Coordinates of C-alpha atoms and ligand atoms in Angstrom, one line a residue:
X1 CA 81.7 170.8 88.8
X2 CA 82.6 172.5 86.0
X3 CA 81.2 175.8 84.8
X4 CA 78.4 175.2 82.6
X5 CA 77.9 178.8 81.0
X6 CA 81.7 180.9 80.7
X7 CA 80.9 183.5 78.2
X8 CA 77.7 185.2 79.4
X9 CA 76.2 188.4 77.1
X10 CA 73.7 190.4 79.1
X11 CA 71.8 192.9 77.7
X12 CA 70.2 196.0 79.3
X13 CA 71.8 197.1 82.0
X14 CA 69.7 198.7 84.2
X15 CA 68.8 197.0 87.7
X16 CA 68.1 193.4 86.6
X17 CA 70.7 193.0 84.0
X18 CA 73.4 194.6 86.8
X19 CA 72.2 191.9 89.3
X20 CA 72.9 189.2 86.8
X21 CA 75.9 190.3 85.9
X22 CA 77.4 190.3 89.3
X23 CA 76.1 187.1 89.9
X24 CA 77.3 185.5 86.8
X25 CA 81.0 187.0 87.4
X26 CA 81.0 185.8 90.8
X27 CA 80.4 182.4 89.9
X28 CA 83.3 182.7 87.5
X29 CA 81.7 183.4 84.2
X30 CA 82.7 185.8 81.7
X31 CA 80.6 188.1 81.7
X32 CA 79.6 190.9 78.8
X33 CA 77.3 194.1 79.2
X34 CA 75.6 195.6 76.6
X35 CA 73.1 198.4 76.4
X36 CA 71.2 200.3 73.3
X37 CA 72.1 203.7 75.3
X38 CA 75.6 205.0 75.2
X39 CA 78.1 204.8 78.3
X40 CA 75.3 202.7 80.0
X41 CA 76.9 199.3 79.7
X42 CA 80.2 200.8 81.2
X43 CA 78.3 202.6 83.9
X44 CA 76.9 199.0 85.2
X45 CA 80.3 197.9 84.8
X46 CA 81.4 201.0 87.1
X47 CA 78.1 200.0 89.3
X48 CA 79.0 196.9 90.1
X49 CA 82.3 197.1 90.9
X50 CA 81.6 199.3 93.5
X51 CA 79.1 197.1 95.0
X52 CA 82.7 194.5 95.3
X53 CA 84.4 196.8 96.9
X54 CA 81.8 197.7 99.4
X55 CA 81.2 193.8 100.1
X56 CA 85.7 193.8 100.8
X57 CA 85.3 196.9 103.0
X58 CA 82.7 195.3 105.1
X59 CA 85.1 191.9 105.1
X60 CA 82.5 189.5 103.1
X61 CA 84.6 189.5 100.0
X62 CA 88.5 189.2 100.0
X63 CA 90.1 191.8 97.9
X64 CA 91.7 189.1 95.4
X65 CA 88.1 187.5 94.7
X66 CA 86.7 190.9 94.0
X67 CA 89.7 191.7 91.3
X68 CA 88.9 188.3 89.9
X69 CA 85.3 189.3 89.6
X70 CA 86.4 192.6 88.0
X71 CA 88.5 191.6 85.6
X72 CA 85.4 189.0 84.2
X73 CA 83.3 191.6 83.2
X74 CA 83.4 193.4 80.0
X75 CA 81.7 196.0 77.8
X76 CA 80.5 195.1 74.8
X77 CA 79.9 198.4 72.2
X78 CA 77.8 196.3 69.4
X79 CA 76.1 192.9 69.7
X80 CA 78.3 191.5 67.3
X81 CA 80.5 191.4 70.4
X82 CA 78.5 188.7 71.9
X83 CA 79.2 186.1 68.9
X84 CA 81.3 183.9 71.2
X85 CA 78.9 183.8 74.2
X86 CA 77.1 180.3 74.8
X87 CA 74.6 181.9 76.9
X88 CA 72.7 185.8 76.4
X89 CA 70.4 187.1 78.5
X90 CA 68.2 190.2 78.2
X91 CA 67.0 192.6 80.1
X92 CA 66.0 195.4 78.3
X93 CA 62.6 197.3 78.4
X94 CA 59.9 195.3 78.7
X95 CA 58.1 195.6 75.4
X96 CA 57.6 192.2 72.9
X97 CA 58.6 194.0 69.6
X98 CA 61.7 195.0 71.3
X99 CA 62.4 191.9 72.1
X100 CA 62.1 190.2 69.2
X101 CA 63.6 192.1 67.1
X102 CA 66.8 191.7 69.3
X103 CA 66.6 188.6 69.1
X104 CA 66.0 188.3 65.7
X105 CA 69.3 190.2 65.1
X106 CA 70.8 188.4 68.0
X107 CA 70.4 184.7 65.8
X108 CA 72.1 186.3 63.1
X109 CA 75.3 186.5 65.7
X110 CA 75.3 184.2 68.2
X111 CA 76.5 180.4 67.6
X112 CA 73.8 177.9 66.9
X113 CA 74.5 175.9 70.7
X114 CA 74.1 179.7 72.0
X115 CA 71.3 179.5 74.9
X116 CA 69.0 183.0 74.7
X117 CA 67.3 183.8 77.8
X118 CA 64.7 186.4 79.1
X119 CA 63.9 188.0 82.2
X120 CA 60.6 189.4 81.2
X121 CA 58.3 189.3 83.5
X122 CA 54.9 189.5 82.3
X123 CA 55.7 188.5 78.6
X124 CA 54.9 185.4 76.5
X125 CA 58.1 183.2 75.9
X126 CA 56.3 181.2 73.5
X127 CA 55.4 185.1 72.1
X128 CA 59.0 186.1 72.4
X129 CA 60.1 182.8 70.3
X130 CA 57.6 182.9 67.7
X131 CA 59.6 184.3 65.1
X132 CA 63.0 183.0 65.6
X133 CA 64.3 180.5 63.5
X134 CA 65.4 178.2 66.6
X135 CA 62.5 178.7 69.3
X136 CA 63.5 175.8 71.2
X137 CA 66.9 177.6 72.5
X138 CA 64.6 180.4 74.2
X139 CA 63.8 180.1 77.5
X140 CA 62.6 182.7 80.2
X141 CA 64.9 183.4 83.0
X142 CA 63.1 185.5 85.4
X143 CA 65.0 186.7 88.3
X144 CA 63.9 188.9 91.1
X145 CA 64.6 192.4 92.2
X146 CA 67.2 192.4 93.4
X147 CA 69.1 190.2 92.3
X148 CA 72.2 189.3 94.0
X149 CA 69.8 188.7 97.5
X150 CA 66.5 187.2 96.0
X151 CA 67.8 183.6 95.6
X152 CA 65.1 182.1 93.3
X153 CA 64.8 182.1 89.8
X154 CA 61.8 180.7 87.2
X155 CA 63.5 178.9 84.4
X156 CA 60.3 179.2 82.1
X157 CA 59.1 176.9 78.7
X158 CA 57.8 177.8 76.1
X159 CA 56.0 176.2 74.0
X160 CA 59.2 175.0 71.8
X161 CA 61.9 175.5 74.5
X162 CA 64.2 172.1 74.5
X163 CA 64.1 170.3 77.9
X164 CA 68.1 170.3 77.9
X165 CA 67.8 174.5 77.6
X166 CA 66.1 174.2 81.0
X167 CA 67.9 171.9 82.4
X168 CA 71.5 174.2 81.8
X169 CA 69.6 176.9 82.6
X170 CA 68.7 175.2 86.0
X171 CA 72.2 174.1 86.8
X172 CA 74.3 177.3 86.3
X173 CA 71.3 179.1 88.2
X174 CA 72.6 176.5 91.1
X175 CA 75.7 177.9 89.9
X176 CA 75.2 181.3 90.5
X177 CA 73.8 180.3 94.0
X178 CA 70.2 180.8 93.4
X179 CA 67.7 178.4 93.6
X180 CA 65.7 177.4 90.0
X181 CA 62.2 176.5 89.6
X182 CA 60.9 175.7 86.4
X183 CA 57.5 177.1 85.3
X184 CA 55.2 177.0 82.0
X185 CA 54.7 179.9 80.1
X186 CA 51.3 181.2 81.8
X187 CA 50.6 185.0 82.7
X188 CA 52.7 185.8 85.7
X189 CA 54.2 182.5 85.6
X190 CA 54.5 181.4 89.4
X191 CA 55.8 184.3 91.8
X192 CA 53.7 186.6 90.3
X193 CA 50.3 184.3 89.4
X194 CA 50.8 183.0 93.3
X195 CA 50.9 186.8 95.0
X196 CA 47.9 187.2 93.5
X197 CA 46.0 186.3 96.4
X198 CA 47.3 189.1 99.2
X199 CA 47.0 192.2 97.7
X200 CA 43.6 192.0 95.4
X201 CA 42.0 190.0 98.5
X202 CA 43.2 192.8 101.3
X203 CA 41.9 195.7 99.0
X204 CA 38.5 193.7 98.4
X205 CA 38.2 193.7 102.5
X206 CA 39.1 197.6 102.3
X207 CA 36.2 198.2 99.6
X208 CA 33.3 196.5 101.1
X209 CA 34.4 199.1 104.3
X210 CA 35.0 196.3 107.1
X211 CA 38.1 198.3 108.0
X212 CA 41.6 200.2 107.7
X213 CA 44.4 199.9 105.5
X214 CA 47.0 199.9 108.7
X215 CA 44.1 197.5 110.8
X216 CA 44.6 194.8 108.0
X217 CA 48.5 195.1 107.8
X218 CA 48.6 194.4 111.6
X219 CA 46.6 191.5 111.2
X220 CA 48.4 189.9 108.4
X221 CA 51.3 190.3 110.5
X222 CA 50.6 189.7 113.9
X223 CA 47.7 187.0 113.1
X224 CA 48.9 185.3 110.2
X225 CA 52.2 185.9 110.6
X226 CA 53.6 187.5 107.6
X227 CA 56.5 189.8 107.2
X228 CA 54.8 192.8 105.3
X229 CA 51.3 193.8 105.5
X230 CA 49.6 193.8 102.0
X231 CA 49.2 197.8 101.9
X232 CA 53.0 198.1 102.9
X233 CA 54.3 195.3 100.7
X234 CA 52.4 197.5 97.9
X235 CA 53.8 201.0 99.1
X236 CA 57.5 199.3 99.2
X237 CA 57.0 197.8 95.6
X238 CA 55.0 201.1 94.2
X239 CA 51.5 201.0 92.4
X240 CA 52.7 202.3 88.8
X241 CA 54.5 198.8 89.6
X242 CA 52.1 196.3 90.9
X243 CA 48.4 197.9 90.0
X244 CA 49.6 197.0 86.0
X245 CA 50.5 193.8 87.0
X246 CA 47.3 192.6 88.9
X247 CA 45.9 194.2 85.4
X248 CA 47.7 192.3 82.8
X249 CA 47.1 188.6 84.3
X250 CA 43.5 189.4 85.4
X251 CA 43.1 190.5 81.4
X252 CA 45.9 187.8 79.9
X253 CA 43.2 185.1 81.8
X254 CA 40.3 186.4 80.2
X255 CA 38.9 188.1 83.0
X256 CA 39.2 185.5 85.6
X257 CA 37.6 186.3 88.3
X258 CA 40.1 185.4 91.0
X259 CA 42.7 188.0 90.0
X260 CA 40.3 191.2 89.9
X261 CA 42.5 194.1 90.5
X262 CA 40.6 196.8 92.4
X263 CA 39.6 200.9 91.8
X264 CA 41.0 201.5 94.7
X265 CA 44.6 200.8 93.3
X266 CA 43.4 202.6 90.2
X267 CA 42.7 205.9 91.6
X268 CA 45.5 206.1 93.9
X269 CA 47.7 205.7 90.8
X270 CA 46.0 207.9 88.6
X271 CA 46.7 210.4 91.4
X272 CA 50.0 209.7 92.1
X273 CA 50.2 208.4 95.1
X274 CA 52.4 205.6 94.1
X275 CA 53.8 204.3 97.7
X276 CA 57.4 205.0 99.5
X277 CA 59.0 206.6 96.2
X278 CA 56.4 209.5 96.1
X279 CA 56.4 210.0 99.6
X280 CA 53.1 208.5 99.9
X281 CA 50.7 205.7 99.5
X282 CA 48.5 203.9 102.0
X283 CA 51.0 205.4 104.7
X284 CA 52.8 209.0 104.5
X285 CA 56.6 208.7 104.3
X286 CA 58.6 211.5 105.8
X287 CA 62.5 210.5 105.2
X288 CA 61.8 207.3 104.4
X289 CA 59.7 206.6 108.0
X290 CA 56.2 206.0 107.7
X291 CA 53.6 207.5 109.7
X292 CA 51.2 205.3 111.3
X293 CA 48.0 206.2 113.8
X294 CA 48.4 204.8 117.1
X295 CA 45.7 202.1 117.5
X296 CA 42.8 202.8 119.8
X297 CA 43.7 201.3 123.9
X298 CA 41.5 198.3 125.0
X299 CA 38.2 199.5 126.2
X300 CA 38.2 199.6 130.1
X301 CA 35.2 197.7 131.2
X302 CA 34.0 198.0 134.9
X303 CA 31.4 194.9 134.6
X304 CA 32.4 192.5 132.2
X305 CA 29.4 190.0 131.6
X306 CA 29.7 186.3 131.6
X307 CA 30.4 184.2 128.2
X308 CA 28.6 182.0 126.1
X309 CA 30.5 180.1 123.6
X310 CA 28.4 178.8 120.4
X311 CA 28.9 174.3 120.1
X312 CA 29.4 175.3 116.3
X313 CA 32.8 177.4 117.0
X314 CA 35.9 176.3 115.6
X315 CA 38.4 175.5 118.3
X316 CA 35.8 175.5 120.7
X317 CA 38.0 173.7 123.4
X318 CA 40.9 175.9 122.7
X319 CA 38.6 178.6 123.0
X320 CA 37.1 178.0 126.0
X321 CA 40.7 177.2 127.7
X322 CA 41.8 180.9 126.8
X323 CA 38.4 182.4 127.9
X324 CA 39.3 180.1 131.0
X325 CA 42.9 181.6 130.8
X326 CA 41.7 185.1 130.5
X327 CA 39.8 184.6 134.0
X328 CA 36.1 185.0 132.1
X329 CA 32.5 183.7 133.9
X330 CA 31.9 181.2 131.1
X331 CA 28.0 180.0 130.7
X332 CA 27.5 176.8 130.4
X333 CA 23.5 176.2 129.3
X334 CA 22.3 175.5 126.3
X335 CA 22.0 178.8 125.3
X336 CA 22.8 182.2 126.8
X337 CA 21.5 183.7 129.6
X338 CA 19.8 187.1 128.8
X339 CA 23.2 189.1 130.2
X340 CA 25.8 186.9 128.6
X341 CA 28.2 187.8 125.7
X342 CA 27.7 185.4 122.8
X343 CA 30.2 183.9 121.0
X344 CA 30.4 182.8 117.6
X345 CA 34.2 181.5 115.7
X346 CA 32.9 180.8 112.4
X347 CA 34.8 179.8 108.9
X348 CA 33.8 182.2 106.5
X349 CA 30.7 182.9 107.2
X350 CA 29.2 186.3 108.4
X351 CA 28.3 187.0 112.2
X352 CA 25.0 188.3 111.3
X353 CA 24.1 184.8 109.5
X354 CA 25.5 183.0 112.4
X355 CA 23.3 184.6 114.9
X356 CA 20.6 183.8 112.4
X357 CA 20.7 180.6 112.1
X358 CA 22.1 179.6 115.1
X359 CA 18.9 181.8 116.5
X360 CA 21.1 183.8 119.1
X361 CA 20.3 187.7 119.9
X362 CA 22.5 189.7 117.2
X363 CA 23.2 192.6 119.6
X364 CA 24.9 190.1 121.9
X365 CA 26.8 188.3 119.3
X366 CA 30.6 188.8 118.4
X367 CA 32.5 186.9 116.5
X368 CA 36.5 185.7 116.8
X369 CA 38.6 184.3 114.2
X370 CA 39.9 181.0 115.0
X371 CA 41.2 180.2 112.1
X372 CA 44.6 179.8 113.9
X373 CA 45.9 178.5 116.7
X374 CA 45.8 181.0 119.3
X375 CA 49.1 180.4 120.6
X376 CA 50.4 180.9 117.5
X377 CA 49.5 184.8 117.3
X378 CA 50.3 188.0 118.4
X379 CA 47.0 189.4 117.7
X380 CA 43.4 188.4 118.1
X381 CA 40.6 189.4 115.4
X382 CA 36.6 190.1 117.1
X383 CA 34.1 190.9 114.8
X384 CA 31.0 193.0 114.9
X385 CA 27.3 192.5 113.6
X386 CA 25.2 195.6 112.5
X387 CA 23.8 195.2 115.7
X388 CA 26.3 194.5 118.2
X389 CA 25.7 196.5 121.0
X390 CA 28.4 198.6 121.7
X391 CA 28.7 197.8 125.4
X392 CA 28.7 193.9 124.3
X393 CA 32.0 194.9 121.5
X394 CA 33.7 196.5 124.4
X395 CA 33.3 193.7 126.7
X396 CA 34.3 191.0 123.9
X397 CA 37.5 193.6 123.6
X398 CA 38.8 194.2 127.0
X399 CA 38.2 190.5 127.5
X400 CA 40.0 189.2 125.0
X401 CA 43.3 192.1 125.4
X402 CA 43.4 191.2 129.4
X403 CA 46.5 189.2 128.7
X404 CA 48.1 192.0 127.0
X405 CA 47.7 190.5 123.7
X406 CA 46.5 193.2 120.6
X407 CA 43.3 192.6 119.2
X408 CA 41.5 194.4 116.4
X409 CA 37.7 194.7 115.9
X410 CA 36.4 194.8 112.1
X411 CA 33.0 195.1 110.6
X412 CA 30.8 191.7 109.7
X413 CA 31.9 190.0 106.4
X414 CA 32.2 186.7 105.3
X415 CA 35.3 185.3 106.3
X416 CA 37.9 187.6 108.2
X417 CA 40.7 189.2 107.2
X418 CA 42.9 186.6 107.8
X419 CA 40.7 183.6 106.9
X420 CA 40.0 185.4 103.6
X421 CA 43.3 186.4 102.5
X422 CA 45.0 183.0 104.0
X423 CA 42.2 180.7 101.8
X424 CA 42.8 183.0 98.4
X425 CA 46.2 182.4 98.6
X426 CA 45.5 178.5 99.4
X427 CA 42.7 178.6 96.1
X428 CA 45.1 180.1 94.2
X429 CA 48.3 178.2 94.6
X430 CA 45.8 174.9 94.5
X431 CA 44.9 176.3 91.2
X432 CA 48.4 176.6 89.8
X433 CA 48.8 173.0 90.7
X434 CA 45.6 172.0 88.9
X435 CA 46.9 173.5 85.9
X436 CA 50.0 171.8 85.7
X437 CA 52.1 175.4 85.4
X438 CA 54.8 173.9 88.3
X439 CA 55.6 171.3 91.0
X440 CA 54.1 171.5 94.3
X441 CA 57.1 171.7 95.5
X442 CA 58.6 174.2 93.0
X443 CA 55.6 176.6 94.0
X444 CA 56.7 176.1 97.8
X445 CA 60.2 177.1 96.9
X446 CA 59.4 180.1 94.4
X447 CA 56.8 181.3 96.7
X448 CA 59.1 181.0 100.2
X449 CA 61.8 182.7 98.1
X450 CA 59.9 184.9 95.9
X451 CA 57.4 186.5 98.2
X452 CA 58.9 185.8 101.5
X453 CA 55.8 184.5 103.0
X454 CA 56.2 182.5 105.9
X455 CA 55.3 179.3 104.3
X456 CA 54.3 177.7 101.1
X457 CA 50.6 178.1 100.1
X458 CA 50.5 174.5 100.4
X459 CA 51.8 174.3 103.7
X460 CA 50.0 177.2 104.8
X461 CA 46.4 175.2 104.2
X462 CA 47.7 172.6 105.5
X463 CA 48.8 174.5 108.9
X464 CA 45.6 175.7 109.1
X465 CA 43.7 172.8 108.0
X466 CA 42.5 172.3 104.2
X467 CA 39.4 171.3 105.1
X468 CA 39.1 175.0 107.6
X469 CA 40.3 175.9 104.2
X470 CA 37.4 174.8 101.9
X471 CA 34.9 175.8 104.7
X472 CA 35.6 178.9 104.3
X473 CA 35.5 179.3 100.8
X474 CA 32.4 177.3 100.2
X475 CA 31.0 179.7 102.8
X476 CA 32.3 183.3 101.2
X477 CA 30.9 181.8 97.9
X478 CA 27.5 181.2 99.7
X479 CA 27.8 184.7 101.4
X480 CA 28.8 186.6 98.3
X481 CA 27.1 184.3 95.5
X482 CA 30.9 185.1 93.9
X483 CA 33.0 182.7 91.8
X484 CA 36.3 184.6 92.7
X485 CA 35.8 182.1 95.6
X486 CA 34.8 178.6 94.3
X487 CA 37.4 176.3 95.6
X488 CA 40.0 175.3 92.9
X489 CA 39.0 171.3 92.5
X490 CA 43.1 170.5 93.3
X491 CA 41.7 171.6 96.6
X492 CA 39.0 169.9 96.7
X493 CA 40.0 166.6 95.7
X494 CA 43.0 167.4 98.5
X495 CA 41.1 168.9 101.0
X496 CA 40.8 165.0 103.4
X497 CA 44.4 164.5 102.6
X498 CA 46.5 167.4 102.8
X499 CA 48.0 169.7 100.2
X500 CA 51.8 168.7 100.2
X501 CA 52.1 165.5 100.6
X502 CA 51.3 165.3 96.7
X503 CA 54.3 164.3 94.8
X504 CA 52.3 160.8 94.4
X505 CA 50.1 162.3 91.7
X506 CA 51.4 164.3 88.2
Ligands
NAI601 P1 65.6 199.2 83.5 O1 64.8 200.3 82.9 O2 66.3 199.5 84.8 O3 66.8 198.8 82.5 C1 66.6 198.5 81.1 C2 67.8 198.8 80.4 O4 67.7 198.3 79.1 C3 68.2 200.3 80.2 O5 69.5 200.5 80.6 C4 67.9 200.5 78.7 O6 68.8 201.5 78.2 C5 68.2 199.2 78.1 N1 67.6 198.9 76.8 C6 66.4 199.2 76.4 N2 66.1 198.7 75.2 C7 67.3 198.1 74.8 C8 67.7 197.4 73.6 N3 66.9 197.3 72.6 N4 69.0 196.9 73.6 C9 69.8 197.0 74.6 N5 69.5 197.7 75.8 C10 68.2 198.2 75.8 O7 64.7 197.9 83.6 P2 64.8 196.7 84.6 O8 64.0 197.0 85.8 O9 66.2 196.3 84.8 O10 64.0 195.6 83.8 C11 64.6 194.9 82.7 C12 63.7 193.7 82.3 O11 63.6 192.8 83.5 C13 62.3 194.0 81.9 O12 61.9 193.0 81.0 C14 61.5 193.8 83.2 O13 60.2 193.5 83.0 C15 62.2 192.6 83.8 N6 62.1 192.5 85.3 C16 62.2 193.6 86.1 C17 62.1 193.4 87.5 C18 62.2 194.6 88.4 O14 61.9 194.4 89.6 N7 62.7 195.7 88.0 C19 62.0 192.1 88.1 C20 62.0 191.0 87.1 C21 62.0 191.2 85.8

């Protein structure tokens, strides 16, 4: 197919508008660099070039291609330069006068088919637009850091952005091999409104003292299965990067209560201990390594009393197999004997309510997260009561690591870690959806791509079970008397039928 952008003007060269460029040459575009400080734009050019000739040296790009790609890309000394591109994009700093004054001036250049794009992340397009005389040919066009390897892009509209501008957009993103999803202009848009769920949740579990920064990361990723923990993915991005951001779409939705940002990221930036690029964060970094504690070994337990299993937990037959599996004396009475260990799997509610209600003795209760599929983990989450007898926690822990599988024991909450975190991030996504900001299946795809989760929200609460999903957040919002966790009603009306199969309803 024919190119559908050849004469591309990018302006501000630092790490984004580098990445486009290189994309946008590779795909055989014409590509232009600008930049407001001198010798920038032709340090890029430098820049990328070498990355080409790194990519030939390791044999992924033959020599000819890369001198193809070379010879493409230009340096522009004015703006004026850019009157024949039929496609800008900017880069520059991320301030709205900035950017409408250049392109304000930009207008007065450029054709009138030219297509003006922004990579802004946290700005208004509509905002951007307002002034121009043609807002309809402004869209956003927010890649990710970096660019050449993070294959999804949000084509976003404004208010008065033309269909047809995102639609070109869409295609020479294809183009450029990435992936396009297309987004409404709303704070964060999708990547960014989506991840609000992981971080602000895991740093709500660290304030209310149910346990360790490292404790949660290994959960995340040896429960629920994702890549980073929360506390490293922050350390890796840096907090004078991401605490601003949970602030500006908590404020830009009117102090909603679902994207609270916490003190805890407050204080640490305030005192500089911004993540990997500082040296330290959650973790301390010593050439680039970070230092983690050793966990604590399984308890050794000489007498290890029998089980009693609550009828109320979830899983309950899977549950009982692995207690079978784990070669444990499993009660069978009503209730439990007077030595047994009780217990309890519930969906986000706390232990100590469970024993409650459920009338069992508190200092013999521990709870387990069952949230998912056992077989399906590399770790196993207990939890304690206030007054879980010590002797009772280390039984419940040697049991439950006699296989050689890792578990970690937390405090009492409602919800744990992993059922908390995992039904945020379901809440949240089910919320973009109810507000119409993207596709389901767009937020799938800019969510797989963008966050490198190990699935789509949707398809995570459906893995797991919407209606386990709801259950939990009815729960949390009975424990905590907190709207942050009312259910979004896209997941409620969803919960019987399951999230992704949705395309049926606009
Ligand atoms: P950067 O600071 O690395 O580069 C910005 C460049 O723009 C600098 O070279 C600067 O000299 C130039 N510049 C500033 N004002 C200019 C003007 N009026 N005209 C021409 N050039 C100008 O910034 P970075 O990280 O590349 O970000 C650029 C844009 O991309 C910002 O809007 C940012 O929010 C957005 N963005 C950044 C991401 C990231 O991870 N760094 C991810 C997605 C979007």
């Amino acid at each position: 197919m024919e190119l559908i952008h050849r004469n591309i003007g990018i302006i501000g060269t630092g790490a984004m508008g580098r990445g486009i460029a290189q994309i946008a040459a590779q795909a055989g575009s014409r590509v232009m660099l600008q930049d407001v400080q001198a010798g920038a734009a032709e340090k890029a050019r430098e820049a990328i070039c070498a990355q080409w000739d790194k990519l030939v040296e390791k044999g992924r790009l033959e020599a000819a291609a890369a001198n193809d790609h070379k010879a493409r890309l230009g340096v522009a000394n004015s703006l004026s330069e850019l009157s024949n591109c039929d496609l800008v994009v900017e880069a520059i700093v991320e301030r709205l006068d900035a950017k409408k004054a250049l392109f304000a001036e930009l207008e007065t250049i450029v054709s009138a088919h030219t297509i003006l794009a922004s990579n802004t992340s946290s700005l208004s397009i509509t905002a951007i637009a307002a002034s121009l005389k043609h807002p309809e040919r402004l869209a956003g066009y927010h890649f990710f850091n970096p660019v050449p390897l993070m294959k999804v892009v949000e084509v976003i509209a404004g208010l008065k952005t033309s269909a047809a501008v995102c639609d070109a957009l869409s295609q020479y993103a294809r183009q450029m091999g990435h992936t396009p999803v297309l987004a409404q202009d709303t704070p964060g848009f999708i990547v960014n409104h989506a991840g609000r769920g992981y971080g602000t949740e895991a740093l709500r579990i660290v304030s209310e003292g149910i346990t360790d920064f490292a404790t949660i990361d290994r959960i995340l990723r040896e429960q629920a299965g994702f890549k980073l923990g929360p506390f490293e993915l922050m350390d890796l991005t840096a907090l004078d990067v991401s605490h601003p951001v949970m602030e500006s779409i908590y404020h830009q939705y009117y102090q909603e209560d679902r994207y609270r940002p916490s003190v805890i990221t407050a204080q640490r930036l305030a005192g500089g201990m911004l993540g990997r690029k500082t040296g330290e964060g959650f973790y301390r970094y010593e050439d680039g390594v970070s230092h983690v504690e050793a966990e604590a070994a399984a308890p050794v337990v000489e007498n290890m009393p029998p089980v009693w299993v609550s009828p109320r937990a979830a899983r309950r037959s899977e549950l009982l197999q692995l207690l079978k599996d784990l070669g444990a004396k499993i009660e069978t009475g009503q209730s439990p004997s007077m030595e047994a260990l009780t217990l309890v799997a519930p969906l986000g509610f706390d232990i100590t309510t469970v024993a409650v209600v459920e009338r069992l003795d508190p200092a013999r209760t521990v709870g387990i997260d069952m949230l998912i599929d056992d077989a399906a983990t590399k770790r196993r989450v207990l939890a304690t009561n206030p007054a879980t007898r010590t002797d009772m926690r280390d039984a419940a822990h040697a049991l439950f690591a006699r296989d050689g599988k890792s578990v970690s024991v937390i405090r009492d909450s409602g919800g744990f870690v992993t059922q908390r975190v995992v039904a945020t991030i379901v809440n949240i996504a089910s919320d973009i959806c109810q507000q119409g900001i993207c596709s389901p299946k767009d937020l799938e795809t800019a969510v797989t791509l963008g966050l490198g989760y190990p699935m789509g929200p949707l398809a995570m609460g459906d893995r797991y079970g919407p209606t386990n999903v709801l259950e939990v957040l009815f729960n949390m919002q009975t424990v905590y008397g907190d709207q942050r966790y009312r259910p979004s009603p896209w997941l409620r009306r969803r919960g019987a039928i399951g999230l992704s199969l949705t395309h049926q309803e606009s």
